[in-house]
Short mmCIF file of C-alpha atoms in Angstrom, two decimals:
data_model
loop_
_atom_site.label_atom_id
_atom_site.label_comp_id
_atom_site.label_asym_id
_atom_site.label_seq_id
_atom_site.Cartn_x
_atom_site.Cartn_y
_atom_site.Cartn_z
CA MET A 1 23.32 -31.57 1.63
CA VAL A 2 23.78 -28.23 3.21
CA ARG A 3 22.36 -26.38 0.24
CA GLY A 4 18.78 -27.96 1.32
CA ILE A 5 19.48 -26.52 4.98
CA TYR A 6 20.01 -22.82 3.27
CA THR A 7 17.05 -23.68 0.97
CA GLY A 8 14.83 -24.02 3.69
CA ALA A 9 16.14 -21.19 5.66
CA SER A 10 15.40 -18.67 2.53
CA GLY A 11 11.91 -19.94 2.65
CA MET A 12 11.97 -19.54 6.20
CA GLN A 13 12.77 -15.90 6.33
CA ALA A 14 10.69 -15.78 2.93
CA GLN A 15 7.38 -16.69 4.56
CA GLN A 16 7.95 -14.80 7.66
CA HIS A 17 8.03 -11.35 5.56
CA ARG A 18 4.39 -12.65 4.00
CA MET A 19 3.51 -13.09 7.88
CA ASP A 20 4.49 -9.48 8.80
CA ALA A 21 2.84 -7.99 5.86
CA LEU A 22 -0.31 -10.01 6.52
CA ALA A 23 -0.32 -9.15 10.54
CA ASN A 24 -0.16 -5.15 9.48
CA ASN A 25 -2.68 -5.21 6.92
CA LEU A 26 -5.26 -7.25 9.70
CA ALA A 27 -3.96 -4.86 12.38
CA ASN A 28 -5.41 -1.69 10.27
CA VAL A 29 -8.19 -3.28 8.51
CA ASP A 30 -10.40 -0.64 10.17
CA VAL A 31 -7.91 2.36 9.01
CA THR A 32 -9.86 4.59 6.85
CA GLY A 33 -7.81 4.61 3.51
CA TYR A 34 -5.58 2.29 4.35
CA LYS A 35 -4.00 0.51 1.37
CA LYS A 36 -2.93 -3.28 2.05
CA ASP A 37 0.73 -4.41 1.30
CA THR A 38 1.53 -7.69 0.09
CA SER A 39 5.06 -9.23 0.27
CA ILE A 40 6.63 -10.16 -3.03
CA GLN A 41 9.46 -12.55 -3.25
CA LYS A 42 12.36 -13.98 -6.14
CA ALA A 43 13.90 -17.33 -6.44
CA PHE A 44 17.41 -17.62 -6.74
CA PRO A 45 19.05 -18.79 -10.18
CA GLU A 46 18.04 -22.60 -10.81
CA MET A 47 20.40 -25.03 -11.37
CA LEU A 48 20.70 -27.14 -14.30
CA MET A 49 21.52 -30.77 -13.26
CA ARG A 50 23.10 -33.44 -15.72
CA ARG A 51 23.50 -37.17 -14.72
CA PHE A 52 26.95 -38.14 -12.98
CA ASN A 53 27.86 -41.38 -14.52
CA ASP A 54 27.86 -40.13 -18.26
CA ASP A 55 30.98 -38.83 -19.54
CA GLY A 56 29.34 -35.66 -21.47
CA VAL A 57 31.88 -33.57 -22.13
CA HIS A 58 32.78 -33.75 -26.12
CA ARG A 59 36.02 -31.95 -26.82
CA PHE A 60 36.73 -30.24 -30.21
CA PRO A 61 39.47 -28.28 -31.49
CA ILE A 62 38.48 -24.78 -30.59
CA GLY A 63 36.65 -25.69 -27.17
CA SER A 64 34.20 -28.29 -25.75
CA VAL A 65 30.57 -28.93 -25.00
CA ASP A 66 28.80 -31.11 -22.61
CA VAL A 67 26.19 -33.54 -23.73
CA ALA A 68 25.61 -35.06 -20.72
CA PRO A 69 21.82 -35.78 -19.99
CA VAL A 70 20.14 -33.28 -18.27
CA VAL A 71 17.41 -34.67 -15.65
CA GLY A 72 16.31 -31.20 -14.61
CA LYS A 73 16.45 -28.39 -12.54
CA LEU A 74 17.12 -27.36 -8.98
CA GLY A 75 16.08 -24.57 -6.89
CA THR A 76 18.38 -22.79 -4.76
CA GLY A 77 15.88 -20.95 -2.88
CA VAL A 78 13.94 -17.93 -2.59
CA GLU A 79 14.41 -14.17 -1.34
CA TYR A 80 12.30 -11.22 0.15
CA ASN A 81 12.39 -8.69 -2.84
CA GLU A 82 9.58 -6.10 -1.85
CA SER A 83 6.47 -5.26 -0.33
CA PHE A 84 4.01 -3.86 -2.68
CA THR A 85 1.38 -1.74 -1.91
CA VAL A 86 -2.08 -2.39 -3.45
CA PHE A 87 -3.85 0.44 -4.55
CA THR A 88 -7.40 -0.90 -5.21
CA GLN A 89 -10.48 1.11 -4.35
CA GLY A 90 -11.79 0.63 -0.61
CA ALA A 91 -15.36 0.59 0.05
CA LEU A 92 -17.28 3.50 0.74
CA LYS A 93 -19.50 4.29 4.13
CA GLN A 94 -21.63 7.06 4.33
CA THR A 95 -21.34 8.61 7.26
CA GLU A 96 -23.33 12.01 6.90
CA ASN A 97 -20.96 13.91 8.19
CA PRO A 98 -19.94 17.10 5.82
CA PHE A 99 -16.10 17.20 6.91
CA ASP A 100 -16.02 13.24 5.68
CA LEU A 101 -14.75 13.04 2.02
CA ALA A 102 -13.84 9.91 -0.11
CA LEU A 103 -12.02 9.57 -3.37
CA GLU A 104 -13.45 7.01 -6.05
CA SER A 105 -10.69 6.08 -8.34
CA GLU A 106 -7.10 6.91 -8.34
CA GLY A 107 -5.94 10.13 -6.64
CA PHE A 108 -4.94 11.63 -3.11
CA PHE A 109 -5.75 14.57 -0.85
CA SER A 110 -2.88 16.64 -0.31
CA ILE A 111 -1.93 17.49 3.27
CA GLN A 112 0.59 20.17 4.62
CA THR A 113 2.76 18.90 7.36
CA ASN A 114 5.34 19.98 9.29
CA GLU A 115 8.12 17.53 6.97
CA GLY A 116 6.43 19.19 3.67
CA GLU A 117 3.42 18.09 1.32
CA ARG A 118 2.04 14.34 2.00
CA TYR A 119 -0.73 12.63 0.42
CA THR A 120 -3.59 10.58 1.93
CA ARG A 121 -6.54 8.40 1.43
CA ASN A 122 -7.86 9.28 4.22
CA GLY A 123 -10.61 11.79 4.37
CA SER A 124 -11.59 11.55 7.47
CA PHE A 125 -11.28 15.73 8.31
CA ILE A 126 -11.98 18.09 10.79
CA LEU A 127 -12.72 21.56 11.41
CA GLY A 128 -9.87 23.55 13.23
CA LYS A 129 -10.20 26.52 15.84
CA GLU A 130 -9.46 28.98 13.38
CA GLY A 131 -11.55 27.57 10.61
CA TYR A 132 -9.23 25.64 8.59
CA LEU A 133 -10.12 21.86 7.47
CA LEU A 134 -7.62 19.95 9.27
CA THR A 135 -6.71 16.63 9.37
CA LYS A 136 -7.41 14.51 12.92
CA GLU A 137 -3.51 15.02 13.38
CA GLY A 138 -3.97 18.58 12.97
CA TYR A 139 -2.18 19.08 9.42
CA HIS A 140 -3.96 21.33 7.17
CA VAL A 141 -5.94 20.02 4.02
CA LEU A 142 -5.03 21.49 1.00
CA GLY A 143 -6.87 23.21 -1.57
CA GLU A 144 -5.11 24.66 -4.86
CA ASN A 145 -4.64 28.02 -3.60
CA GLY A 146 -3.35 26.96 -0.19
CA PRO A 147 -5.01 25.73 3.23
CA ILE A 148 -8.94 25.73 3.08
CA GLN A 149 -10.61 27.84 5.71
CA ILE A 150 -14.26 27.16 5.88
CA LYS A 151 -17.37 27.67 8.47
CA ALA A 152 -19.34 25.13 9.78
CA ASN A 153 -22.40 24.26 8.30
CA ASN A 154 -21.77 26.78 5.63
CA PHE A 155 -19.98 24.81 2.85
CA THR A 156 -20.54 21.92 0.48
CA ILE A 157 -17.90 20.05 -1.73
CA ASP A 158 -19.04 18.86 -5.31
CA GLU A 159 -17.90 15.75 -7.00
CA GLU A 160 -14.99 17.77 -8.76
CA GLY A 161 -13.93 18.96 -5.30
CA ASN A 162 -14.78 22.76 -5.65
CA VAL A 163 -15.42 23.75 -2.16
CA TRP A 164 -18.37 26.37 -2.10
CA GLN A 165 -19.60 28.45 0.60
CA ASN A 166 -23.20 30.55 0.96
CA LEU A 167 -22.05 34.12 0.93
CA ASP A 168 -24.96 35.22 2.95
CA PHE A 169 -23.60 33.81 6.11
CA ALA A 170 -19.95 33.91 4.96
CA ASP A 171 -19.02 37.35 5.94
CA ASP A 172 -19.84 37.50 10.18
CA PRO A 173 -17.50 34.52 11.80
CA ASN A 174 -19.52 34.71 14.75
CA ARG A 175 -22.76 34.25 13.11
CA LEU A 176 -23.79 30.51 13.60
CA VAL A 177 -25.42 28.62 10.75
CA THR A 178 -27.67 25.50 10.93
CA MET A 179 -28.20 23.56 7.60
CA ASP A 180 -32.13 24.27 7.57
CA GLU A 181 -31.67 27.83 7.19
CA ASN A 182 -28.79 27.76 4.31
CA THR A 183 -30.74 27.81 0.84
CA TRP A 184 -27.64 28.34 -1.10
CA GLU A 185 -29.08 30.37 -3.73
CA ASN A 186 -25.74 33.10 -3.44
CA THR A 187 -22.94 31.03 -3.61
CA GLU A 188 -19.21 31.36 -4.06
CA LEU A 189 -16.47 29.34 -4.94
CA VAL A 190 -13.86 29.32 -2.28
CA ASP A 191 -11.26 26.79 -3.56
CA LYS A 192 -10.59 23.42 -5.07
CA LEU A 193 -9.32 20.69 -3.15
CA LYS A 194 -5.90 19.68 -4.48
CA ILE A 195 -5.98 15.93 -5.68
CA VAL A 196 -2.72 14.60 -6.95
CA GLY A 197 -1.40 11.97 -8.79
CA PHE A 198 1.87 10.31 -10.23
CA ASP A 199 2.68 9.53 -13.62
CA GLY A 200 3.09 6.52 -14.97
CA GLN A 201 3.76 3.59 -12.16
CA GLY A 202 4.80 6.11 -9.82
CA ASP A 203 2.17 5.09 -7.50
CA ARG A 204 4.11 2.17 -6.84
CA PHE A 205 7.13 3.76 -5.82
CA ILE A 206 5.26 6.27 -3.34
CA LYS A 207 6.58 5.44 0.34
CA LYS A 208 4.36 4.95 3.59
CA GLN A 209 4.85 7.54 6.49
CA GLY A 210 2.56 6.31 9.05
CA THR A 211 -0.85 4.38 8.49
CA SER A 212 -2.41 6.68 6.26
CA LEU A 213 0.29 9.29 4.85
CA TRP A 214 2.20 8.51 1.90
CA THR A 215 5.45 10.77 0.68
CA ASP A 216 6.99 10.93 -3.13
CA THR A 217 10.16 9.79 -3.20
CA THR A 218 12.80 10.04 -6.33
CA GLU A 219 11.52 6.66 -8.43
CA SER A 220 8.18 8.15 -8.32
CA GLY A 221 8.51 11.74 -9.12
CA PRO A 222 6.85 14.96 -7.87
CA ALA A 223 2.87 14.72 -7.42
CA ALA A 224 1.09 16.55 -10.12
CA ILE A 225 -2.79 17.91 -9.73
CA LEU A 226 -4.99 16.06 -11.77
CA ASN A 227 -6.95 17.52 -14.43
CA ASP A 228 -10.68 16.98 -15.07
CA SER A 229 -10.57 14.27 -17.06
CA GLY A 230 -7.98 11.87 -14.85
CA ARG A 231 -9.31 13.32 -11.57
CA PRO A 232 -11.16 10.92 -9.18
CA LYS A 233 -14.99 11.87 -7.63
CA VAL A 234 -15.11 13.58 -4.50
CA ARG A 235 -18.22 12.04 -2.31
CA GLN A 236 -18.90 14.32 0.55
CA GLY A 237 -20.43 12.67 3.86
CA PHE A 238 -18.84 9.10 2.80
CA LEU A 239 -15.15 7.50 3.98
CA GLU A 240 -13.08 5.08 2.25
CA GLY A 241 -12.67 1.96 4.23
CA SER A 242 -9.22 0.21 3.56
CA ASN A 243 -9.03 -2.28 1.08
CA VAL A 244 -8.33 -4.94 3.11
CA ASN A 245 -10.46 -8.54 3.12
CA PRO A 246 -9.84 -9.95 6.37
CA VAL A 247 -11.04 -13.56 5.45
CA ARG A 248 -8.89 -13.30 2.69
CA GLU A 249 -5.91 -12.24 4.67
CA MET A 250 -6.60 -14.86 6.93
CA VAL A 251 -6.48 -17.79 4.42
CA GLU A 252 -3.20 -16.59 3.26
CA MET A 253 -2.17 -16.87 6.93
CA ILE A 254 -2.96 -20.47 7.04
CA GLU A 255 -1.29 -21.02 3.68
CA VAL A 256 2.01 -19.24 5.29
CA ASN A 257 2.35 -21.12 8.53
CA ARG A 258 1.92 -24.28 6.52
CA ALA A 259 4.77 -23.05 4.11
CA TYR A 260 6.93 -22.41 7.08
CA GLU A 261 6.25 -25.63 8.42
CA ALA A 262 7.15 -27.82 5.15
CA ASN A 263 10.56 -25.46 5.38
CA GLN A 264 11.29 -26.41 8.69
CA LYS A 265 10.81 -30.01 8.10
CA VAL A 266 13.22 -30.13 4.89
CA ILE A 267 15.53 -28.53 7.08
CA SER A 268 14.94 -31.04 10.29
CA THR A 269 15.08 -33.92 7.27
CA HIS A 270 18.49 -32.40 6.03
CA ASP A 271 19.98 -32.38 9.65
CA SER A 272 19.10 -35.72 10.01
CA LEU A 273 20.65 -37.07 7.04
CA LEU A 274 23.69 -34.91 7.97
CA ASP A 275 23.92 -36.55 11.52
CA LYS A 276 23.50 -39.73 10.11
CA LEU A 277 26.33 -38.92 7.19
CA ILE A 278 28.84 -37.48 10.22
CA ASN A 279 28.12 -40.43 12.43
CA ASN A 280 27.10 -43.43 11.10
CA ALA A 281 28.47 -43.41 7.40
CA ALA A 282 31.89 -42.40 8.57
CA ARG A 283 32.38 -45.67 10.63
CA PHE A 284 32.17 -47.78 7.45
#
């Protein structure tokens, strides 16, 4: 009877983890490049139930075997296993801002932070005072040759991630350029965006840092620059939205609430039965 209380309590804890993941997803539904989390549970080992009243033990010279009829299996609860990040593609939104970049398919932008290299799908970048392409937190966006330095209205990025500039206006840093006067007849390759990925199931084991950065782990292995065949398309003037579907998350929240209440009733019922056993059955 007490076992049922433990089973119900484990179910409530599992639903609490699910609710935490859903609430976090909804809180970040508008964060560029956010990837939703989902809570994974696993069941405790099930018990094989046999009929009590049958003497099913058959003994023989080298041992014994239980031949009592099996009446079914008994679940013993569930436990939280891990938070799994779903890396499905988010919808692309056109912004027409040349500093906004989005990736189509798998891969990450590389960012140089104070703690080392980090990875992101959030391509909402800005131009720093020294002409470097930065994240909104002030971290450098990396190319394959280091931080990318460009000039406003004098650069373009193609689908392969190549950063081009117009040589006609590149020499003078004080010369302001407008998009209308830029004819792109004399271009030069500045660098190529450092877009990386992880071998095998490495994406599964990278670790979130904040709302839009990831770091590699021992299990994921180091990040590697993606070659041309596995490289995602880079879309300039677009941002990738989160892959959270708010309607689905709300529906799952309702399911979690009902499952939580069901587990509460399991505990309440077992508590009531235990009360009768102790306070009433003991009188006879």
